Coordinates of C-alpha atoms and ligand atoms in Angstrom, one line a residue:
X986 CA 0.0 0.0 0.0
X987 CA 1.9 2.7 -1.3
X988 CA -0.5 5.6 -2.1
X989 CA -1.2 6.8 1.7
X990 CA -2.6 9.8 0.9
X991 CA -0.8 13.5 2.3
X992 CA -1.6 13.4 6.2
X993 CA -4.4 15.9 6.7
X994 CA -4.3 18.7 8.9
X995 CA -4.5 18.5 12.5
X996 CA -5.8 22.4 12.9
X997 CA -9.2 21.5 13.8
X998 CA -9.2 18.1 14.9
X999 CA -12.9 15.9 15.0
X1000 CA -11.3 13.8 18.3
X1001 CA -9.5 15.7 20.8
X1002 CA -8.7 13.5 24.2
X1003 CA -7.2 15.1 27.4
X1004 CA -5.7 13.8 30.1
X1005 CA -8.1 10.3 29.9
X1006 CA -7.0 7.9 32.5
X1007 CA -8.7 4.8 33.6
X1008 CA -8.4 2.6 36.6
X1009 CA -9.1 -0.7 37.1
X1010 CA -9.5 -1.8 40.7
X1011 CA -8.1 -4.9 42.0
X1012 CA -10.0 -7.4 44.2
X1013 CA -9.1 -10.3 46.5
X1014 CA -10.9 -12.5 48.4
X1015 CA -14.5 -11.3 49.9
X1016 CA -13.6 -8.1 47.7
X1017 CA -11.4 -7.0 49.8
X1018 CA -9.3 -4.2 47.7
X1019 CA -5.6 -5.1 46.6
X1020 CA -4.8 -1.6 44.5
X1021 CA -5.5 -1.0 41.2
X1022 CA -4.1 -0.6 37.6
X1023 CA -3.7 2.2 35.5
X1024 CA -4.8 0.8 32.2
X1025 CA -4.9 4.6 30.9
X1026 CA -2.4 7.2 32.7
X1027 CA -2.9 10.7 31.2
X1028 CA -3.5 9.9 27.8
X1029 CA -3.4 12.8 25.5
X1030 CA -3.7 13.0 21.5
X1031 CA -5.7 14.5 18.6
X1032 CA -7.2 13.1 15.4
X1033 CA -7.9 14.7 12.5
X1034 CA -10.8 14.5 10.0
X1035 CA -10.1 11.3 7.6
X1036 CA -6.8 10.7 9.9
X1037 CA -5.5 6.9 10.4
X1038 CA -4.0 7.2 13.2
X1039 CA -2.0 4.0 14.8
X1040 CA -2.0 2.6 18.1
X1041 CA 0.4 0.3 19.2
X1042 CA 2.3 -1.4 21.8
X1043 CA 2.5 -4.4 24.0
X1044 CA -0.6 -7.1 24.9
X1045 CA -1.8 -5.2 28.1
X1046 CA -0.5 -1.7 27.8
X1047 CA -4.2 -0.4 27.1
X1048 CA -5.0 -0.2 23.5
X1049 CA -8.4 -2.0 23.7
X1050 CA -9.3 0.0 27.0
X1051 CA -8.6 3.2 25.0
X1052 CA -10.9 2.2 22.5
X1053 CA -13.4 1.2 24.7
X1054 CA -13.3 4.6 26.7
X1055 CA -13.6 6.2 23.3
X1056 CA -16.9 4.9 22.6
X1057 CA -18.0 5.5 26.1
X1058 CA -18.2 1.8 26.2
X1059 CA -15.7 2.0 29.3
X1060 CA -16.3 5.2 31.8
X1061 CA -12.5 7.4 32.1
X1062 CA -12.0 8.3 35.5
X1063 CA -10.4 11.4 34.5
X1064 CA -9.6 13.3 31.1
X1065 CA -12.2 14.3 28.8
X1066 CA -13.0 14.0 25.4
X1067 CA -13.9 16.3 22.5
X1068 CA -15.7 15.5 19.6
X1069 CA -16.2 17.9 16.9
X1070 CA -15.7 20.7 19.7
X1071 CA -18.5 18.7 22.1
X1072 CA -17.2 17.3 25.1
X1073 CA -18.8 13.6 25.3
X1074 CA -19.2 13.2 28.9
X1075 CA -22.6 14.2 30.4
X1076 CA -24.7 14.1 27.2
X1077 CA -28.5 12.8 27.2
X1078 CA -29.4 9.4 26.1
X1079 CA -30.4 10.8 22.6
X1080 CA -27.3 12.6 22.1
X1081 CA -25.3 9.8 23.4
X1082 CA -27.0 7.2 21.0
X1083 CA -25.9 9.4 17.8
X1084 CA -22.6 9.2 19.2
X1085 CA -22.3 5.7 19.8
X1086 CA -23.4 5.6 15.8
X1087 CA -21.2 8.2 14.8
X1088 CA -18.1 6.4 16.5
X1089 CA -17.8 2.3 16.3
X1090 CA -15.3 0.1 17.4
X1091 CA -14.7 -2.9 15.8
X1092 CA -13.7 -5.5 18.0
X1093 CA -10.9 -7.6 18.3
X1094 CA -12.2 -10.7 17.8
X1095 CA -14.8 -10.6 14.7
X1096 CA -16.2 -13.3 14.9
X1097 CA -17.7 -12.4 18.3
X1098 CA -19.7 -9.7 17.3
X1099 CA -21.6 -11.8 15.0
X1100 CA -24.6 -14.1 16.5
X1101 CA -23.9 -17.4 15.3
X1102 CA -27.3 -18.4 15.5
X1103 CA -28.0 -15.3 13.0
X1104 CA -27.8 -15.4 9.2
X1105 CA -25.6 -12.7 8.1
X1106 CA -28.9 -10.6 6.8
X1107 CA -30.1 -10.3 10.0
X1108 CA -27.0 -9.8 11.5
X1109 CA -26.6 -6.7 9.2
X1110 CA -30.0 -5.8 9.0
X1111 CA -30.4 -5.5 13.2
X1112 CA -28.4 -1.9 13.5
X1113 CA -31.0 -0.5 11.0
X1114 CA -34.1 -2.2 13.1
X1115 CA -32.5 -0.7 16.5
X1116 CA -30.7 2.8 15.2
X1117 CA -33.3 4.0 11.9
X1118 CA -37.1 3.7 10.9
X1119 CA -35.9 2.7 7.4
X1120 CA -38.4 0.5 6.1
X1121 CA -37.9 -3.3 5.5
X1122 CA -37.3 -2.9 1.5
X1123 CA -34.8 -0.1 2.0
X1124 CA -33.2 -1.7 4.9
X1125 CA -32.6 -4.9 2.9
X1126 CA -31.3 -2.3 -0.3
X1127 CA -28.9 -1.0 2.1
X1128 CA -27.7 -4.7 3.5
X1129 CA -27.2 -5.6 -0.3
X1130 CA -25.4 -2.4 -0.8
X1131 CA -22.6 -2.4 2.3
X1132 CA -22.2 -6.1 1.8
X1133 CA -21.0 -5.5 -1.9
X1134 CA -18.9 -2.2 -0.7
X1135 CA -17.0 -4.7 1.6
X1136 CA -16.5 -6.7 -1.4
X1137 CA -18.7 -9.5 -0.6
X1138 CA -21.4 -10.9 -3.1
X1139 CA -25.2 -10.0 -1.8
X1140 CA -25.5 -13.8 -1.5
X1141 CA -23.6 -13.5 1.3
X1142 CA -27.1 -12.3 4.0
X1143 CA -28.5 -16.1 3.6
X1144 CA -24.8 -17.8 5.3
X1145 CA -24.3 -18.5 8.8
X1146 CA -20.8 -17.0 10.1
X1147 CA -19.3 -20.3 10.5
X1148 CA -19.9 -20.5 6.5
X1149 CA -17.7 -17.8 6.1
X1150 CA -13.8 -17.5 6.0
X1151 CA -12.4 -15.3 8.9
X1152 CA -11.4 -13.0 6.4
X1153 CA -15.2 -12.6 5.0
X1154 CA -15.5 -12.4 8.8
X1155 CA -14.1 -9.3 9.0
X1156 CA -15.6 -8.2 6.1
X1157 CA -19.0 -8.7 7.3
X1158 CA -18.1 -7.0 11.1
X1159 CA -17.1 -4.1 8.8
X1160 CA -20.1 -4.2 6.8
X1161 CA -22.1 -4.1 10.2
X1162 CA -20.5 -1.0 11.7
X1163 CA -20.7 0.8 8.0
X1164 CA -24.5 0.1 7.9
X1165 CA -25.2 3.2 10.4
X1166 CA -22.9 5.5 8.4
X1167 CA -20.1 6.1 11.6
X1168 CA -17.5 8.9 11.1
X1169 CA -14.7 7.4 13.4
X1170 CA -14.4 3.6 13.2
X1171 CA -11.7 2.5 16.2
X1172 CA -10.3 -1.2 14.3
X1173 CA -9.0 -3.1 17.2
X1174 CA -6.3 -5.5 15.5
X1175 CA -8.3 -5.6 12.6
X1176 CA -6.0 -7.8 10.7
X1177 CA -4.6 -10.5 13.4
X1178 CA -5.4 -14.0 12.8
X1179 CA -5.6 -13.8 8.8
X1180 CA -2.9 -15.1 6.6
X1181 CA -0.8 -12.2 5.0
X1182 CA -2.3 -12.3 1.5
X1183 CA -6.1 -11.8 3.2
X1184 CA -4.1 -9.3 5.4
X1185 CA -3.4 -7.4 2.6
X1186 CA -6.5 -7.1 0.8
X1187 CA -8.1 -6.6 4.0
X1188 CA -5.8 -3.2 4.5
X1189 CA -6.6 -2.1 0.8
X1190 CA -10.7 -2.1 1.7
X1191 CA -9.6 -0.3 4.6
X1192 CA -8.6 2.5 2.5
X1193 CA -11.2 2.1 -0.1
X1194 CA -13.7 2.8 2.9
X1195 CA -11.8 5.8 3.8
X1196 CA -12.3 7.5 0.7
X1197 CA -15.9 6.1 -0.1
X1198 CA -17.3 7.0 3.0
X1199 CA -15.2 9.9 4.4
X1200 CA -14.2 7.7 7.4
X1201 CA -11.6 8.5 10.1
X1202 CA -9.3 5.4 11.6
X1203 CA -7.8 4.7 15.0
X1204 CA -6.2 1.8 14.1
X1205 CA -4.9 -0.4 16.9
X1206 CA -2.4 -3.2 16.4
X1207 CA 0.6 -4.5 18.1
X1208 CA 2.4 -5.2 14.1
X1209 CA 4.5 -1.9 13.3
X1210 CA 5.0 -2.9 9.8
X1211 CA 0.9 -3.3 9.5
X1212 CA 1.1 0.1 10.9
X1213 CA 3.8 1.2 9.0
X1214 CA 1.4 0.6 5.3
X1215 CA -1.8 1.9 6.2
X1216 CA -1.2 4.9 9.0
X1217 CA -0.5 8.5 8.5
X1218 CA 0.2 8.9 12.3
X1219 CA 1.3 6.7 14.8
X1220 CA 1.1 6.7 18.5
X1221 CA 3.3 4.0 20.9
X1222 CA 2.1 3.3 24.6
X1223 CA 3.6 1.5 27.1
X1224 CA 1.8 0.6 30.3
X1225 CA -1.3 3.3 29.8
X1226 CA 0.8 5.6 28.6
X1227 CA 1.6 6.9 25.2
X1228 CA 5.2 7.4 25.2
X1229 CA 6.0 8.7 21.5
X1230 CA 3.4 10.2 18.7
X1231 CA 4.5 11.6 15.3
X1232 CA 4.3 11.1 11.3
X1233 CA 4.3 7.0 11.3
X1234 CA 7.6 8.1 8.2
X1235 CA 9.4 10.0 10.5
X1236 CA 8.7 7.7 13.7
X1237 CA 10.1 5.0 11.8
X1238 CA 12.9 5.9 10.7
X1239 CA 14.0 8.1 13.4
X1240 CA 12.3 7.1 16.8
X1241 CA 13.4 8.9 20.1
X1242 CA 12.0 6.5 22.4
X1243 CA 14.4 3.7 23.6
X1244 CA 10.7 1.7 23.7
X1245 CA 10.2 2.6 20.2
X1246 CA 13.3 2.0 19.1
X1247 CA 13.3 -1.2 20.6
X1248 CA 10.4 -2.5 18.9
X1249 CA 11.8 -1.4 15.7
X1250 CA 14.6 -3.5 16.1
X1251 CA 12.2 -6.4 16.5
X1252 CA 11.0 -6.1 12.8
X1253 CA 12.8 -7.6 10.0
X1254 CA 13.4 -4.7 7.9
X1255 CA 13.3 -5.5 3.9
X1256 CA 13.9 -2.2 2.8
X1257 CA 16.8 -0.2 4.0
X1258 CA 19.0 -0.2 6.7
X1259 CA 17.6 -1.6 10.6
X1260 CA 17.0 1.2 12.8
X1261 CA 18.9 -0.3 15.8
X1262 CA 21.5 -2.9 15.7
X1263 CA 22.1 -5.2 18.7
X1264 CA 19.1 -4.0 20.4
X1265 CA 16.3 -6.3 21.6
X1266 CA 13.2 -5.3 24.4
X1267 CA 14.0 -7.8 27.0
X1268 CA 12.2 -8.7 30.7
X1269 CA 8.6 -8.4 30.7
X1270 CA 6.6 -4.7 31.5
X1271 CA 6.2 -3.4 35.1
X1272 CA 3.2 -4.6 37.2
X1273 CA 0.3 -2.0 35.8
X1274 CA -0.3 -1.8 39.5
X1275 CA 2.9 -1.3 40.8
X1276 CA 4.3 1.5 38.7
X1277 CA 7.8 2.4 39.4
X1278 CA 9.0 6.3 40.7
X1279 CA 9.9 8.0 37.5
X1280 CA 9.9 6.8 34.1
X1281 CA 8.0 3.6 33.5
X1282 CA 10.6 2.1 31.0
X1283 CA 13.2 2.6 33.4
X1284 CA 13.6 -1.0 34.3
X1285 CA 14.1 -2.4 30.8
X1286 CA 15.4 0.8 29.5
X1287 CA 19.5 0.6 28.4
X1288 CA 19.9 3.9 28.6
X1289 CA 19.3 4.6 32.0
X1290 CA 20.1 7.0 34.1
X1291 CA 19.3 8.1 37.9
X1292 CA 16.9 11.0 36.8
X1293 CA 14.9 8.2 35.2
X1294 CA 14.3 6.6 38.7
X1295 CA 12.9 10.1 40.4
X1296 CA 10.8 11.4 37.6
X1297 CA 8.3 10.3 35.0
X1298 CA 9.3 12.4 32.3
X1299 CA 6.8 15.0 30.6
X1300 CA 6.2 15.0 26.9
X1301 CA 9.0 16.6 24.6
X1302 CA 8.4 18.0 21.4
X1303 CA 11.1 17.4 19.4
X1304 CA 10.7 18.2 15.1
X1305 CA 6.9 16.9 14.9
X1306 CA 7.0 14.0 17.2
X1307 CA 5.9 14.0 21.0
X1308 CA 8.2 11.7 23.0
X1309 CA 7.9 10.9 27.0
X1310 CA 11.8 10.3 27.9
X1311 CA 14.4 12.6 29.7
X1312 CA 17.2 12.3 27.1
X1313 CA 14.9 11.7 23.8
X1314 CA 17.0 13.6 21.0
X1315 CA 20.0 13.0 22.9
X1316 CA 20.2 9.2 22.4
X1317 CA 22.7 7.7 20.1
X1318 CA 21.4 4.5 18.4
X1319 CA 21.0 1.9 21.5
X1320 CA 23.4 -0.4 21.2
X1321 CA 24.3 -1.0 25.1
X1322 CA 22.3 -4.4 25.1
X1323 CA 23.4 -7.6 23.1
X1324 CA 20.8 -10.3 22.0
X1325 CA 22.0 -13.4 23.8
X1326 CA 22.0 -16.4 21.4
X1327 CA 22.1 -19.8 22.6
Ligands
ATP1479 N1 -12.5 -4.9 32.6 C1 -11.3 -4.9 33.2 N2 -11.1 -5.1 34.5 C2 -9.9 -5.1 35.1 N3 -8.7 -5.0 34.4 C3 -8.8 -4.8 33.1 C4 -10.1 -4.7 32.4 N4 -9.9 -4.5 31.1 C5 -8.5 -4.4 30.9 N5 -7.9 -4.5 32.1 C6 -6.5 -4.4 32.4 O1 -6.0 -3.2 31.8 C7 -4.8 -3.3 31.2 C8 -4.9 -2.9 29.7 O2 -5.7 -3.9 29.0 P1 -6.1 -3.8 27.5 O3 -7.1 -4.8 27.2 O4 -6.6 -2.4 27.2 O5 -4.7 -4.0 26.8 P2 -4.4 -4.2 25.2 O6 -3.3 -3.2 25.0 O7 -5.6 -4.0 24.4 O8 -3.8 -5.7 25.1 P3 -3.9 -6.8 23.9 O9 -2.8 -6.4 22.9 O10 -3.6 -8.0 24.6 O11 -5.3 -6.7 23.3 C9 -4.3 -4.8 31.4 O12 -3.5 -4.8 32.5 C10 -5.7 -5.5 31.6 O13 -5.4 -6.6 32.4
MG1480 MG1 -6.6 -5.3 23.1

C-alpha cells in the first residue's frame, strides 16, 4: 500500500482527548481491595478528520481499554474527550445514542460480534431495526449495498458466520459497523489472525472505505510494519501511557523513544538499513499496578540514568514527534544491550 494519501491537517481536529486515565481496581478474596491498575495514565492525543491514526504497543498496555473509553463503552475516571468541539461526557441518552453511531469500534475478535445463531442478513440488517425507521425494503437495499462495498457478493445475507472464512468475517463486522454511516471507526487489530495475503486485501478495503465513505481510523495493532502501510500517524504506549506520537515516516525511521526503538529492532526490515543494531526489548513490562517512581521504561530501558528513577518524564516535542523520555534527541542509536543467542 503505497499511495497513503498527504496526512491531513491537525488544525481542527474531530477527536480531541485530554488527560483520559482509567483505573481498574483490583480485588481479592470477599472483595477486599488489593490496588488497582492504571490501564490509561494521562493519555493525551488528537485526530484529524479522515486521519489513520495508529495505536500500538504491548498485549496489556491499554490499547483495547482506550478504544473502549472512546466509545463511552468503558467510563474514564479522568480526562475528557472532545468531539467535533462537544465534550462527550454528560450528554442525554439521545445525544449519546448518535454518538455511539457516529463512533464504532470494531472488536478484536470478529467473529464475536456476530450471532452465530443469525444469518448474516439479519446480523446486518439488526443496527437499522435498532438505530433507523428505514423501512424493510430499504433496509434490505442497504444490506445488499454495504455487503458488496466490503467486497462480498449479496448472496452472502443467507450464510451463517461459521460458513464464512475469517477474512469474509471481517468483512461482514465491517459491513455491520458501516450500515449506520459512523464517522470514526476504532479497528481493534483488525488484521490479526488472517494469513498475510487476506491481510493485505483486508488493509486495501480499509482504505477504499476511507475514501468512499469519508471515514476516520484509530487503528490499533501491536504489528508496526501493518502500521507502518496503512497509517499517517502513529502513536506508541507503554503501560497506559503513550510514550511517543509523530508522522508513522518519520517515527520510523528516526524514533526517540528507547521503547520505540526497541520494537523497531524487532521487525525484520526489507527495505533499508535496521533502525537499531544489537538491540532487543528484553524482561517483561512493570506490574500496571505497581508502577515504578519516574519513568516507566526505566527498568528495561539501556539507557538509564538516575533521573529516570525520580521522575516520570513529561512530553517533549522534538521536530513533529511527541516523546515521553528525559534524554529523547539525545540518544545515540542503543546499542548498550546484546541479544543473547544460545
Ligand atoms: N475490565 C477490566 N477489569 C480489570 N482490568 C482490566 C479490564 N480491562 C482491561 N484490564 C487491564 O487493563 C490493562 C490494559 O488492558 P487492554 O485490554 O486495554 O490491553 P491491550 O493493549 O488491548 O492488550 P492486547 O494487545 O492483549 O489486546 C491490562 O493490564 C488489563 O489486564
Ligand atoms: Mg486489546
Amino acid at each position: 500500500m503505497t499511495d497513503i494519501p498527504v496526512p491531513p491537517t491537525l488544525d481542527a481536529p474531530l477527536l480531541t482527548v485530554s488527560d483520559l486515565s482509567v483505573r481498574f481496581p483490583i480485588r481479592g478474596a470477599f472483595g477486599r481491595n488489593l490496588g488497582e491498575i492504571k490501564a490509561l495514565d494521562h493519555v493525551s492525543f488528537d485526530l484529524a478528520q479522515g486521519e489513520i491514526l495508529g495505536l500500538v504497543g504491548e498485549s496489556g498496555c491499554g490499547k483495547s481499554t482506550l478504544g473502549k473509553t472512546l466509545m463511552g463503552i468503558q467510563a474514564p475516571n479522568d480526562g475528557s474527550i472532545l468531539f467535533k468541539g462537544q465534550q462527550i461526557a454528560g450528554r442525554t441518552p439521545r445525544e449519546a445514542r448518535e454518538l455511539r453511531r457516529t463512533l464504532q469500534y470494531a472488536y478484536q475478535d470478529p467473529g464475536a460480534s456476530l450471532d452465530p445463531r443469525w444469518k448474516i442478513g439479519k446480523s446486518l440488517e439488526e443496527p437499522l431495526i435498532i438505530h433507523t425507521d428505514l423501512p424493510r425494503a430499504e433496509r434490505l437495499e442497504k444490506v445488499r449495498e454495504i455487503l458488496t462495498s466490503v467486497g462480498l457478493p449479496a448472496g452472502h445475507t443467507e450464510l451463517f458466520p461459521h460458513e464464512i472464512s475469517g477474512g469474509q468475517q471481517r468483512r461482514v463486522g465491517l459491513a455491520r459497523i458501516l450500515m449506520l454511516n459512523p464517522e470514526v471507526i476504532i479497528l481493534d487489530e483488525p488484521t490479526a489472525g488472517l494469513d498475510v495475503s487476506v491481510q493485505a486485501t483486508v488493509l486495501r478495503l480499509f482504505h477504499d472505505l476511507r475514501d468512499t465513505f469519508d471515514l476516520t481510523y484509530i487503528f490499533i495493532s501491536h504489528d508496526l510494519s501493518v502500521v507502518r502501510l496503512v497509517c499517517h500517524r502513529v502513536a506508541v504506549m507503554y503501560l497506559g501511557r503513550i510514550v511517543e506520537v509523530g508522522p508513522v515516516e518519520t517515527l520510523m525511521d528516526s524514533p526517540k523513544h528507547p521503547y520505540t526503538q526497541s520494537l523497531l529492532a524487532a521487525i525484520p526490515r526489507i527495505n533499508g538499513p535496521r533502525v537499531t543494531e544489537n538491540f532487543w526489548l528484553e524482561g517483561e513490562p512493570a506490574d500496571a499496578s505497581k508502577l515504578p517512581q519516574g519513568c516507566r521504561f526505566q527498568g528495561r530501558c539501556p539507557h538509564v540514568q538516575p533521573l529516570c528513577r525520580q521522575q516520570d518524564p513529561a512530553d517533549k516535542t522534538i521536530g513533529d514527534q511527541t516523546v515521553a523520555c528525559h534524554f529523547a534527541g539525545e540518544l545515540s542509536p542503543p546499542t548498550a544491550k546484546k541479544r543473547q543467542t544460545a
